[in-house]
JSON list of C-alpha atoms in Angstrom, two decimals:
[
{"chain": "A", "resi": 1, "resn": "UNK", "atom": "CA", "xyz": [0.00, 0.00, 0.00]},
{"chain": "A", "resi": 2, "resn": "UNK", "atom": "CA", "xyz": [1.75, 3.65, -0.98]},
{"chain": "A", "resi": 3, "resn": "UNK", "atom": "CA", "xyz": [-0.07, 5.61, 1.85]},
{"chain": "A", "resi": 4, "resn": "UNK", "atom": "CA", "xyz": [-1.66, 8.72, 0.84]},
{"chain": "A", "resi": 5, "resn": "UNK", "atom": "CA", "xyz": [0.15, 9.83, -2.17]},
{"chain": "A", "resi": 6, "resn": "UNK", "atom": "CA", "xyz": [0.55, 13.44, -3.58]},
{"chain": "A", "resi": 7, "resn": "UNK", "atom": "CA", "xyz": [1.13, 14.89, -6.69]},
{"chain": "A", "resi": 8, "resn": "UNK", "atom": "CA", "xyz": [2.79, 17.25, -8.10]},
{"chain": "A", "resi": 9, "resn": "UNK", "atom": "CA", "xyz": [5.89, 17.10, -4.71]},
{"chain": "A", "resi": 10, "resn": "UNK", "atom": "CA", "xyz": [7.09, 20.74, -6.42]},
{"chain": "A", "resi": 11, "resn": "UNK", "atom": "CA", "xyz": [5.47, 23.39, -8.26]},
{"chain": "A", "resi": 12, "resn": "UNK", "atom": "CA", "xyz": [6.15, 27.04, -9.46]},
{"chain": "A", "resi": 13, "resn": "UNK", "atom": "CA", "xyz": [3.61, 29.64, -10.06]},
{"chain": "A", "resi": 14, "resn": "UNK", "atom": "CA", "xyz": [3.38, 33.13, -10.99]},
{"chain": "A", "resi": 15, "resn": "UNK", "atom": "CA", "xyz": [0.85, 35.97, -9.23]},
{"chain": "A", "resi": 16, "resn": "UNK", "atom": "CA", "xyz": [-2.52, 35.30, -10.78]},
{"chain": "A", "resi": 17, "resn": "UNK", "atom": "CA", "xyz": [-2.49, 32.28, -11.95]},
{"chain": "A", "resi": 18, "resn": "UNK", "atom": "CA", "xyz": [-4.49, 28.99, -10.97]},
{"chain": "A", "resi": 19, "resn": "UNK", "atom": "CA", "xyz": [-3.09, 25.81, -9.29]},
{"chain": "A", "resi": 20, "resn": "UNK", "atom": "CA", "xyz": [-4.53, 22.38, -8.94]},
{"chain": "A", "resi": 21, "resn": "UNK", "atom": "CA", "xyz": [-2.89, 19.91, -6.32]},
{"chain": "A", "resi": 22, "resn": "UNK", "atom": "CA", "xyz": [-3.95, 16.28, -6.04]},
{"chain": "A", "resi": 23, "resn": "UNK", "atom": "CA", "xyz": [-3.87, 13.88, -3.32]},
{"chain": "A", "resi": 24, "resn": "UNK", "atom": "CA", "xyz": [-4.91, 10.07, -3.20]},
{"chain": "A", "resi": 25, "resn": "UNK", "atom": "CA", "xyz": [-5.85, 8.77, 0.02]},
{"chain": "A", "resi": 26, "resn": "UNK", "atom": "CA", "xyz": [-4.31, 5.82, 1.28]},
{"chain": "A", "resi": 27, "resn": "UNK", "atom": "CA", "xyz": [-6.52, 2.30, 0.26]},
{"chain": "A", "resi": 28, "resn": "UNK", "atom": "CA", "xyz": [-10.26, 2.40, 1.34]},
{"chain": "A", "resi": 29, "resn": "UNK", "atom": "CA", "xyz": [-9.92, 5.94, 3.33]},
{"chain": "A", "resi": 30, "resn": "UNK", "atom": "CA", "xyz": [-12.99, 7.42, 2.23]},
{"chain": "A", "resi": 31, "resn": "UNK", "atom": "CA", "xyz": [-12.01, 11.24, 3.99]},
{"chain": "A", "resi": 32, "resn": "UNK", "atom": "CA", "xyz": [-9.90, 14.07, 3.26]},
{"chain": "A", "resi": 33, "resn": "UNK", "atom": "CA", "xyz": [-8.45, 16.90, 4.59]},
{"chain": "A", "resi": 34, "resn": "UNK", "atom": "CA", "xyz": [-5.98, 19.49, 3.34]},
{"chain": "A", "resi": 35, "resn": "UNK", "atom": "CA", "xyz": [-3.74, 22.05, 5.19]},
{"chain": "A", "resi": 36, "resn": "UNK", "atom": "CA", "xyz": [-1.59, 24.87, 4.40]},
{"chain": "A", "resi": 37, "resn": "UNK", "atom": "CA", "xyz": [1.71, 24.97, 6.40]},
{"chain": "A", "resi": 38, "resn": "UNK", "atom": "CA", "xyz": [3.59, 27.96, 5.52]},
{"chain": "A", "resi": 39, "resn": "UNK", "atom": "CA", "xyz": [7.42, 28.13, 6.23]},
{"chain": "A", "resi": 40, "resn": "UNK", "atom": "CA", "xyz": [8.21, 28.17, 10.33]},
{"chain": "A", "resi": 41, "resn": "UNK", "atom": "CA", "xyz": [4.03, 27.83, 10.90]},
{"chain": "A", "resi": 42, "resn": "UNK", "atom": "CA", "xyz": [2.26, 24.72, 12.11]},
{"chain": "A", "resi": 43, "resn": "UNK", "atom": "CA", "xyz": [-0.76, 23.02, 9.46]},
{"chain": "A", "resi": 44, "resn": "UNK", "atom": "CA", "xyz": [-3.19, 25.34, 9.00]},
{"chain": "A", "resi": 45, "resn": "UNK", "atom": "CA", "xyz": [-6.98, 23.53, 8.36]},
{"chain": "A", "resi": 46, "resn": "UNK", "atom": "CA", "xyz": [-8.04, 24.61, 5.06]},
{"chain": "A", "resi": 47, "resn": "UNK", "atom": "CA", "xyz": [-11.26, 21.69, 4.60]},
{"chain": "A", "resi": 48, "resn": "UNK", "atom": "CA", "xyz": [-12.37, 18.39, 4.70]},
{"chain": "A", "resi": 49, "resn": "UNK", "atom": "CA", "xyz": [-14.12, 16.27, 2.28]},
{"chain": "A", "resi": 50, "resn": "UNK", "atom": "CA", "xyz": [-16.44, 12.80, 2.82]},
{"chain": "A", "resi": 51, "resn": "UNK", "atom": "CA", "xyz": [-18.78, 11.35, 0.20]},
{"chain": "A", "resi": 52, "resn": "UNK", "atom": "CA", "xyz": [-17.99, 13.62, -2.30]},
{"chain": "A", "resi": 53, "resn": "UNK", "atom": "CA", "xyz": [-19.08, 17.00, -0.09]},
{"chain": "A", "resi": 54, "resn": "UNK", "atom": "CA", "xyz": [-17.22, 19.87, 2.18]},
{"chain": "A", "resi": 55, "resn": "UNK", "atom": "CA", "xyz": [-18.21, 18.86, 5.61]},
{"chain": "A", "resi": 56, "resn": "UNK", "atom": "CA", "xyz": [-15.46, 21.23, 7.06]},
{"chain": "A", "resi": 57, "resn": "UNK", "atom": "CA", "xyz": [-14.17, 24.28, 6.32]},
{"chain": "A", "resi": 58, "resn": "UNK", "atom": "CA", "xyz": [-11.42, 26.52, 7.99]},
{"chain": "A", "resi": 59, "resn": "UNK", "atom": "CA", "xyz": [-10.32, 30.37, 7.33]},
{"chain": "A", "resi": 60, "resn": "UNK", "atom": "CA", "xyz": [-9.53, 30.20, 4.18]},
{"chain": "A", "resi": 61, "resn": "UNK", "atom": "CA", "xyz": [-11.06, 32.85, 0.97]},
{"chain": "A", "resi": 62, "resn": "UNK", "atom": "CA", "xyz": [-13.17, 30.91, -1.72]},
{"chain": "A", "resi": 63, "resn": "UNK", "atom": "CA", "xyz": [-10.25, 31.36, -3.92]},
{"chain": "A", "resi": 64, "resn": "UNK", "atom": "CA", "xyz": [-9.79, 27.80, -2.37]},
{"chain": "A", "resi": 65, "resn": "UNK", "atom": "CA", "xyz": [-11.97, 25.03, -3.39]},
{"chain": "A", "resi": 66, "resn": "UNK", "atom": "CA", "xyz": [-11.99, 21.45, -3.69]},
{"chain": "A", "resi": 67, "resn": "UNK", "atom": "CA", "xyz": [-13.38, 18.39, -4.88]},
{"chain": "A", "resi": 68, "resn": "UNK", "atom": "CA", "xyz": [-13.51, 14.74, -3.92]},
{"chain": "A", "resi": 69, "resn": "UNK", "atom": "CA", "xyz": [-14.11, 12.21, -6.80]},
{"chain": "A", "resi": 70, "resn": "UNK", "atom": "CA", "xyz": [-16.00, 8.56, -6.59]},
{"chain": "A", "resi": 71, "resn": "UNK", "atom": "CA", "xyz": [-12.61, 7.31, -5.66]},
{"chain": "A", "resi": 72, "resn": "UNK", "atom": "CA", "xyz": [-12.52, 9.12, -2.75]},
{"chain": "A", "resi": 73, "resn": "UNK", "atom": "CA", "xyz": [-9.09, 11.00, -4.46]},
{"chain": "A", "resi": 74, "resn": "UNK", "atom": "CA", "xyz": [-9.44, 14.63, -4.12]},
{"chain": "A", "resi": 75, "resn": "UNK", "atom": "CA", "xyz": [-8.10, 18.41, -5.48]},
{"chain": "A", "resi": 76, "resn": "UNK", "atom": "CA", "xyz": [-7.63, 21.64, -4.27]},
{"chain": "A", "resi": 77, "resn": "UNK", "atom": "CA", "xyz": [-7.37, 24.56, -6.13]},
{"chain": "A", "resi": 78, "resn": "UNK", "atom": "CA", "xyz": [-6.61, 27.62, -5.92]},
{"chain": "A", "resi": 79, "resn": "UNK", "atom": "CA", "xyz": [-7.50, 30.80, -7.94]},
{"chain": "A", "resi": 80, "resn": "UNK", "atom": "CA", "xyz": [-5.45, 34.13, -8.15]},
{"chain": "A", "resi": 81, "resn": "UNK", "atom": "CA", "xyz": [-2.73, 32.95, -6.50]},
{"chain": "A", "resi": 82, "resn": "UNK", "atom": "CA", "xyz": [-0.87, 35.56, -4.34]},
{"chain": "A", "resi": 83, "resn": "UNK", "atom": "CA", "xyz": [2.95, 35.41, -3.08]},
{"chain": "A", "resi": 84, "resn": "UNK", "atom": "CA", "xyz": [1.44, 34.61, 0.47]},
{"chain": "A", "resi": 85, "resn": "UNK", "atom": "CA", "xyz": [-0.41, 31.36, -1.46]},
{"chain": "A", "resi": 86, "resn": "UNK", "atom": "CA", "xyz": [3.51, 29.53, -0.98]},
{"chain": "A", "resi": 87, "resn": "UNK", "atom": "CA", "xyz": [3.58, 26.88, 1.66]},
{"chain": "A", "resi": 88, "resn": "UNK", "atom": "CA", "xyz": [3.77, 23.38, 1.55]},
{"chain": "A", "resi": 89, "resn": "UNK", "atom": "CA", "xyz": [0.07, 21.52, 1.35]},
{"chain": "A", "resi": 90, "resn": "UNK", "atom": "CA", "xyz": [-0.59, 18.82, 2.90]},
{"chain": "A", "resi": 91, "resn": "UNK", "atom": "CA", "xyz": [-3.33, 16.15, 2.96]},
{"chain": "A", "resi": 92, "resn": "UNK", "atom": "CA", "xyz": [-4.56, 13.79, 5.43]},
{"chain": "A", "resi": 93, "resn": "UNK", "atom": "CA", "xyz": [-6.87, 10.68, 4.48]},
{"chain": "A", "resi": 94, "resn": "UNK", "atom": "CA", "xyz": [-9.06, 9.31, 7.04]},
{"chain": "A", "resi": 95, "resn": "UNK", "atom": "CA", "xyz": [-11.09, 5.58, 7.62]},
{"chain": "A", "resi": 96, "resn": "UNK", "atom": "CA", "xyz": [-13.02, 4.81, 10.78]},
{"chain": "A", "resi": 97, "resn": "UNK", "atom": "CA", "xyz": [-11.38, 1.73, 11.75]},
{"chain": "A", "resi": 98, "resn": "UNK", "atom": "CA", "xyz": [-13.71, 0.82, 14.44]},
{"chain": "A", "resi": 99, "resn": "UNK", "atom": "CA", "xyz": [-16.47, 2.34, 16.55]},
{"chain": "A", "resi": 100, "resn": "UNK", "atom": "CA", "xyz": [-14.80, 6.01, 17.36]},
{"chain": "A", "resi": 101, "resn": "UNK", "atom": "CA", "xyz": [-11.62, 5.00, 16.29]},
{"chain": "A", "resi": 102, "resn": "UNK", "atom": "CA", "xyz": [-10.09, 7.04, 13.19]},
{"chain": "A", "resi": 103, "resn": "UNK", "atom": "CA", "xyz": [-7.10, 5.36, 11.01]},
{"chain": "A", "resi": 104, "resn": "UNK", "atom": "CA", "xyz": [-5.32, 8.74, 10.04]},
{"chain": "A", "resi": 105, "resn": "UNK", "atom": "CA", "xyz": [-2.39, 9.48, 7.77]},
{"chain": "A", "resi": 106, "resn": "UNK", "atom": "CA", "xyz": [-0.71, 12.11, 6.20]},
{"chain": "A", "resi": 107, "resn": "UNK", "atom": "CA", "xyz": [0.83, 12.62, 2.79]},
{"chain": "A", "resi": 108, "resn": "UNK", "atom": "CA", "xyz": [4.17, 13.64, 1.82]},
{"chain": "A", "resi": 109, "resn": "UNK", "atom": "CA", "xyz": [2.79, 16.88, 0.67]},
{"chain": "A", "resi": 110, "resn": "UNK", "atom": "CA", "xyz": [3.00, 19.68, -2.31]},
{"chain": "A", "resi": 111, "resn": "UNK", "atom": "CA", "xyz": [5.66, 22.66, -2.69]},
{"chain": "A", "resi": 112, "resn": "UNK", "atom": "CA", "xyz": [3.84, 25.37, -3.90]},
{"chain": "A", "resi": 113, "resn": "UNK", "atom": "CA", "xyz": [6.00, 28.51, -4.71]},
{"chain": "A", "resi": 114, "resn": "UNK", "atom": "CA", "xyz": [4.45, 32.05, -5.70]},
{"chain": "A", "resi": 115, "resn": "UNK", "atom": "CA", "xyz": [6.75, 34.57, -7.52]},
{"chain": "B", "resi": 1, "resn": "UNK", "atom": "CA", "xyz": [-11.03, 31.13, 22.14]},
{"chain": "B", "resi": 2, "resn": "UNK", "atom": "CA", "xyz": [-9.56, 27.58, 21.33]},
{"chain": "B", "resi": 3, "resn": "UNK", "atom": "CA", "xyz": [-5.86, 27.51, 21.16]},
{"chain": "B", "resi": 4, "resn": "UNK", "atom": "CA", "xyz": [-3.09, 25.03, 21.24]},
{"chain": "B", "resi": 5, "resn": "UNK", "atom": "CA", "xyz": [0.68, 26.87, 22.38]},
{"chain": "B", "resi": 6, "resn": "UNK", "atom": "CA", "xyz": [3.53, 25.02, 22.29]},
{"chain": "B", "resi": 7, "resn": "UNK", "atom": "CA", "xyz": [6.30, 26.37, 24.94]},
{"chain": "B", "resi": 8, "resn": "UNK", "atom": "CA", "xyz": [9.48, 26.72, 23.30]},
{"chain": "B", "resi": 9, "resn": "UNK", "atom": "CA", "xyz": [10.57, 27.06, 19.35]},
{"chain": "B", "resi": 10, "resn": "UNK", "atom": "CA", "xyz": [13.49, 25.48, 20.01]},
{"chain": "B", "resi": 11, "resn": "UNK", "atom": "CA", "xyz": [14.79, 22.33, 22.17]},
{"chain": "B", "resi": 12, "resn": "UNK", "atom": "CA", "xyz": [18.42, 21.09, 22.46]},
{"chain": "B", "resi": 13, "resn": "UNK", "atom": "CA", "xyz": [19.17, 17.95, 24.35]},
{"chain": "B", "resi": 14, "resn": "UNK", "atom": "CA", "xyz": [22.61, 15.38, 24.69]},
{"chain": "B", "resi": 15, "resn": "UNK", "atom": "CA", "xyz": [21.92, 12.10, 22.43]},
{"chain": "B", "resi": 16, "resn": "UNK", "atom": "CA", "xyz": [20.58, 10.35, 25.98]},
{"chain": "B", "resi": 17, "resn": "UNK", "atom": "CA", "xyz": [19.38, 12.63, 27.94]},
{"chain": "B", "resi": 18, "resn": "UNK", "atom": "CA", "xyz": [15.48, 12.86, 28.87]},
{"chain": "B", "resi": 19, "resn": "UNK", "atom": "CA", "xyz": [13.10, 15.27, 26.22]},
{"chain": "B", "resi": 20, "resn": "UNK", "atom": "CA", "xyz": [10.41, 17.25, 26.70]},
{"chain": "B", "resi": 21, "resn": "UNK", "atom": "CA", "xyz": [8.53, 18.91, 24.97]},
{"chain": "B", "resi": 22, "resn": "UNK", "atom": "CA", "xyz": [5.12, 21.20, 26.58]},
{"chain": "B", "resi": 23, "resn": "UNK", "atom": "CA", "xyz": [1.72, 21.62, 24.96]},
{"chain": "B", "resi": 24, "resn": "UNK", "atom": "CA", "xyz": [-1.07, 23.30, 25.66]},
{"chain": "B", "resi": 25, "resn": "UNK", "atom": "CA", "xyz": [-3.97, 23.97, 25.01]},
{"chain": "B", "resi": 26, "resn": "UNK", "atom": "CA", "xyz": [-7.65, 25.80, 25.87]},
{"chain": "B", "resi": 27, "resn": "UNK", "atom": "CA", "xyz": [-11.15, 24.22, 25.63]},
{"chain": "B", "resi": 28, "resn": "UNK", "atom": "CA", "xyz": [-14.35, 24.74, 27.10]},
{"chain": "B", "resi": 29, "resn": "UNK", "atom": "CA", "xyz": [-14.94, 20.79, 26.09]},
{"chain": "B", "resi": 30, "resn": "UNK", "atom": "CA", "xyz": [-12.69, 17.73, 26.76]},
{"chain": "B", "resi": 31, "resn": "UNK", "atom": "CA", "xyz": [-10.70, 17.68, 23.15]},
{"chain": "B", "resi": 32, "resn": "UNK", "atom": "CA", "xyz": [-8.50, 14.82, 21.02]},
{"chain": "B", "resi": 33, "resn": "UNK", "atom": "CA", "xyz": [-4.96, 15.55, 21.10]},
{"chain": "B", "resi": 34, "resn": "UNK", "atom": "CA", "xyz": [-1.96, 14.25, 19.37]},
{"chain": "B", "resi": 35, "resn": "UNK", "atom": "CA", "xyz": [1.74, 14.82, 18.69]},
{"chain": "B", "resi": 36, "resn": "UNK", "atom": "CA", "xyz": [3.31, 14.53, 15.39]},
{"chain": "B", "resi": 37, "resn": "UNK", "atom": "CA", "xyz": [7.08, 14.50, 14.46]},
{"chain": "B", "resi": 38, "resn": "UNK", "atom": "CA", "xyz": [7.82, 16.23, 10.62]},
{"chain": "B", "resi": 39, "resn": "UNK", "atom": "CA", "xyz": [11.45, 15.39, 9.05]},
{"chain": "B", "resi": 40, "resn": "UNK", "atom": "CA", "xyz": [12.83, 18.20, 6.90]},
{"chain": "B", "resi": 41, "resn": "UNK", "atom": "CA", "xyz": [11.02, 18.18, 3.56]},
{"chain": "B", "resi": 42, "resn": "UNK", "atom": "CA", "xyz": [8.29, 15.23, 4.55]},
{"chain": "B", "resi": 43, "resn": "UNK", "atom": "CA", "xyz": [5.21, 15.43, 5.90]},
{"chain": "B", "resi": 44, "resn": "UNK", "atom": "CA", "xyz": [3.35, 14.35, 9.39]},
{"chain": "B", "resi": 45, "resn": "UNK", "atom": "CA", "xyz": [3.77, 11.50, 10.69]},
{"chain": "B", "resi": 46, "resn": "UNK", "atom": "CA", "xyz": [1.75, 10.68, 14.10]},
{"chain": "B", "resi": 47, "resn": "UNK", "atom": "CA", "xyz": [3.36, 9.80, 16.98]},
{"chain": "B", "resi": 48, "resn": "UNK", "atom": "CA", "xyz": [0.85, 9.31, 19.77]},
{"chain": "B", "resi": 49, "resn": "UNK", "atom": "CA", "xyz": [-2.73, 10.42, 20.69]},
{"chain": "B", "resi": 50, "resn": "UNK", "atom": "CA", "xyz": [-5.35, 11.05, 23.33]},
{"chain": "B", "resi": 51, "resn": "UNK", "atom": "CA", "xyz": [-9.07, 10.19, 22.95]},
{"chain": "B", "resi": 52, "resn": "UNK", "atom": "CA", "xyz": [-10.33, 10.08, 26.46]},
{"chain": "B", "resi": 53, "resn": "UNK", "atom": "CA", "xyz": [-9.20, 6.51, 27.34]},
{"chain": "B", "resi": 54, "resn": "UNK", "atom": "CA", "xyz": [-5.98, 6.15, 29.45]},
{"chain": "B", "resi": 55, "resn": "UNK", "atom": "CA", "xyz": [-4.51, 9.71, 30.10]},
{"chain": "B", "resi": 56, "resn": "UNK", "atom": "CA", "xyz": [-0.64, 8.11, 29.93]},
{"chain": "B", "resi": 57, "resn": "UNK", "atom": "CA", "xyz": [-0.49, 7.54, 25.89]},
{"chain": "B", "resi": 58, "resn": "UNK", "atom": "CA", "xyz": [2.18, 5.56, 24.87]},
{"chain": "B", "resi": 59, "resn": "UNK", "atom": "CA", "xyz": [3.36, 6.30, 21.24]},
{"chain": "B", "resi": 60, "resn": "UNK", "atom": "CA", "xyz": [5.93, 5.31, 18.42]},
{"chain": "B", "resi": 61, "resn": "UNK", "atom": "CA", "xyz": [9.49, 5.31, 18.89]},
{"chain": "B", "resi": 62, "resn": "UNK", "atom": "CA", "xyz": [9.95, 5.17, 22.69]},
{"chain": "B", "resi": 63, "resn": "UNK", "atom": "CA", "xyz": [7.64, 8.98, 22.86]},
{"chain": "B", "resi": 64, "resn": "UNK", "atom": "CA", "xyz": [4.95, 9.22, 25.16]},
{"chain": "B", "resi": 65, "resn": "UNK", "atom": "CA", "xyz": [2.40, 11.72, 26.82]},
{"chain": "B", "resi": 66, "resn": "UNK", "atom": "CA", "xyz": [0.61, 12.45, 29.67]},
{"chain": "B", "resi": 67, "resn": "UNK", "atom": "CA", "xyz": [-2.98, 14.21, 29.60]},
{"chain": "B", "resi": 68, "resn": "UNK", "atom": "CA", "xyz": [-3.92, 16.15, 32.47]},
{"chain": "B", "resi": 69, "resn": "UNK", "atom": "CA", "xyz": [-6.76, 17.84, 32.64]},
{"chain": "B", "resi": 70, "resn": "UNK", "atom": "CA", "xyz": [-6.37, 20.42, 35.12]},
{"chain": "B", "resi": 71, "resn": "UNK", "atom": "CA", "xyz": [-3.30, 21.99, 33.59]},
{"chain": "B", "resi": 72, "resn": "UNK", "atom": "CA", "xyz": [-4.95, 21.57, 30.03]},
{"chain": "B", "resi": 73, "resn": "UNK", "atom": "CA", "xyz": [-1.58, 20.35, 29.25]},
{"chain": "B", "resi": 74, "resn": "UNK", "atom": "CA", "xyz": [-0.29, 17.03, 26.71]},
{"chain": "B", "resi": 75, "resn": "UNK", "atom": "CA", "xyz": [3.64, 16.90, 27.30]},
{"chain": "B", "resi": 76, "resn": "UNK", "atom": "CA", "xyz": [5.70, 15.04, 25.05]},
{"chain": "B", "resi": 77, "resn": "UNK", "atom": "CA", "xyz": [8.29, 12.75, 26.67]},
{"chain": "B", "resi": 78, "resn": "UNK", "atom": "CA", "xyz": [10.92, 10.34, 26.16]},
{"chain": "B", "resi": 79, "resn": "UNK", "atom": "CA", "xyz": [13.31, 9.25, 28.35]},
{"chain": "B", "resi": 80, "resn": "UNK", "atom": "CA", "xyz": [16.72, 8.99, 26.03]},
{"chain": "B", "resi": 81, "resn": "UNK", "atom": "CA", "xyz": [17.09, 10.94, 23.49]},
{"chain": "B", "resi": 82, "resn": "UNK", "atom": "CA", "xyz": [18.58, 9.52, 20.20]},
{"chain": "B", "resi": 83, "resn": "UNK", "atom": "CA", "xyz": [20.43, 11.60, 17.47]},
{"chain": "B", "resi": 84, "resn": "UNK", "atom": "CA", "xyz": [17.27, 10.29, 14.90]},
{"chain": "B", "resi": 85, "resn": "UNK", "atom": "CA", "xyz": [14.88, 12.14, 16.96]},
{"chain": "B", "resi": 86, "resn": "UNK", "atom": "CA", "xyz": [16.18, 15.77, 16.01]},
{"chain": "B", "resi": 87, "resn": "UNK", "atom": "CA", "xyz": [13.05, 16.78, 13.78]},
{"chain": "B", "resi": 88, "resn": "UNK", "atom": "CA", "xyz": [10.32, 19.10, 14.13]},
{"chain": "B", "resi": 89, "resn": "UNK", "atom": "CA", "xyz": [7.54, 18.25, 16.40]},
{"chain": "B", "resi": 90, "resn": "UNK", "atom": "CA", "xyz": [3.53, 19.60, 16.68]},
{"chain": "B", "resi": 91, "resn": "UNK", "atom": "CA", "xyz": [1.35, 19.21, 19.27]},
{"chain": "B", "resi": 92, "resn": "UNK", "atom": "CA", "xyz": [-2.14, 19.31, 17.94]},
{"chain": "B", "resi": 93, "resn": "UNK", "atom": "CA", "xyz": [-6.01, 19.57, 18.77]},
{"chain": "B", "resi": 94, "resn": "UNK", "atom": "CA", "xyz": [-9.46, 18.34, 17.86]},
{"chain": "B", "resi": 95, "resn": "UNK", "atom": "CA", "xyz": [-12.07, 20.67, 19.32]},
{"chain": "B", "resi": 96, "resn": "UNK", "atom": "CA", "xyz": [-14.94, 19.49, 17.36]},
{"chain": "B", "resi": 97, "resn": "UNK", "atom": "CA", "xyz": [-15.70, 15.91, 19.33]},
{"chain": "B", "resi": 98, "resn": "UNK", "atom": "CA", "xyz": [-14.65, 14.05, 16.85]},
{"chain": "B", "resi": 99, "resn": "UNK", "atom": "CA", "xyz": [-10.85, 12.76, 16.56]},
{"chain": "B", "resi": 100, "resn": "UNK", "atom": "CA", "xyz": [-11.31, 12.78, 12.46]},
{"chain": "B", "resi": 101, "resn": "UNK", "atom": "CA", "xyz": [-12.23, 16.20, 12.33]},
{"chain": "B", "resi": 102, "resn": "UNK", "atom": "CA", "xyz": [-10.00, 19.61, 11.73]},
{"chain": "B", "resi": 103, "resn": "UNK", "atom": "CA", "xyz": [-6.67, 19.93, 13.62]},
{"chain": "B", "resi": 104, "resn": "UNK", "atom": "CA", "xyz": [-5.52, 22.80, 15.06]},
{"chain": "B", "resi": 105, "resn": "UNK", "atom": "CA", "xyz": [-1.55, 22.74, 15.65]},
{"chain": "B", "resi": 106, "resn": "UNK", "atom": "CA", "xyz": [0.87, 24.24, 17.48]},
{"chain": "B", "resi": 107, "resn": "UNK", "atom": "CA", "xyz": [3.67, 26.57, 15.94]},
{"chain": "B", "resi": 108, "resn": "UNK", "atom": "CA", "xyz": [5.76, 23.30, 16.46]},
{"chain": "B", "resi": 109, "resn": "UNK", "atom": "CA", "xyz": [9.15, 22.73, 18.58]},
{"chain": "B", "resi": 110, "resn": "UNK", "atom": "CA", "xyz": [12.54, 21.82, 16.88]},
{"chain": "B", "resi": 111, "resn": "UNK", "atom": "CA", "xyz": [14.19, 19.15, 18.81]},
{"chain": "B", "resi": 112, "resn": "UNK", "atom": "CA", "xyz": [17.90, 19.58, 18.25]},
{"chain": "B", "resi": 113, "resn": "UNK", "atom": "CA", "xyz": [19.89, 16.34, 19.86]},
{"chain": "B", "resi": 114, "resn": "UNK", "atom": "CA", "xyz": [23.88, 17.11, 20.26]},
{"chain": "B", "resi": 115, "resn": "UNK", "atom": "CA", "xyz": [26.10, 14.03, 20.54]}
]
């Protein structure tokens, strides 16, 4: 099993323009959540996704958005990017392993950089 | 407000000698907490975590933590230190009653280990 897997690991991006970061959770997790950790900062929550809908959403503008797909994979994109957009984004996958007990891991994660 | 405040940017310790690390947090309902250890250029990996069984968590890679309650506090131990433990660690929170739900981290503690 690869774990949760993420894709591009690096990407480069000018002011104004639009990203789109993928992330497949690891085999039968059927959650998602994705975080913005900028350089010297802790994970920041950006949202969550289950069955295909945002259950959970943090502080973040609508410039981010997301999407979950049948196979419970997801995206996050984001529009107009601005120089403060660059930070490493993470996402976590999620399966309920047993009555409230939560199987979680993280992915490797996604470079974004801004100029 | 809810909040999670690690103590400390920066920990150095001899390879051996006992680490600590303090978190802590505020909550107006009992949360989930957890500890996770980040290598340079990877993402999270969990090391331990507390969801209202035993308050003495024993984790991954000789760490553990203690919740208590009345200090709102989840320290990070271990009792030798080992020269593959310098990383970066977060403490982090679920407020929402659910241990799947968003995280909110710390700023996160670099553990330095000196031979």
């Amino acid at each position: 099993d690869a774990g949760v897997t993420q894709s591009p690991t690096h990407l480069i991006k000018t002011r104004g323009q639009q990203v789109t970061l993928r992330c497949s959770p690891k085999s039968g997790h059927d959650t998602v959540s994705w975080y913005q950790q900028a350089l010297g900062q802790g994970p920041q929550f950006i949202f969550q996704y289950y069955e295909e809908e945002e259950r959970q959403r943090g502080n973040f503008p609508d410039r981010f958005s997301g999407h979950q797909f049948p196979n419970y994979s997801s995206e996050l994109n984001v529009n107009a990017l601005l120089l403060g957009d660059s930070a490493l984004y993470l996402c976590a996958s999620y399966l309920q392993a047993s009555r409230g007990q939560w199987e979680q891991y993280f992915g490797p994660g996604t470079r974004l950089t801004v100029t | 407000a809810q909040s999670v405040t690690q103590l400390g940017s920066h920990v150095s310790v001899s390879e051996g000698a006992l680490v600590l690390l303090r978190c802590n947090y505020s909550s107006s309902v009992p949360p989930y907490l957890f500890w996770y250890v980040q290598y340079p250029n990877q993402g999270l990996q969990l090391l331990l975590k507390y969801t209202s069984a035993a308050t003495l968590v024993k984790g991954i890679n000789g760490f553990e933590a203690e919740f208590k309650k009345s200090e709102t506090s989840f320290h990070l131990t271990k009792p030798s230190a080992h020269m593959s433990d310098a990383a970066e660690y977060f403490c982090a929170v679920s407020f929402g009653g659910t241990s799947y739900g968003k995280l909110t981290f710390g700023q996160g503690t670099i553990l330095t280990v000196h031979p």
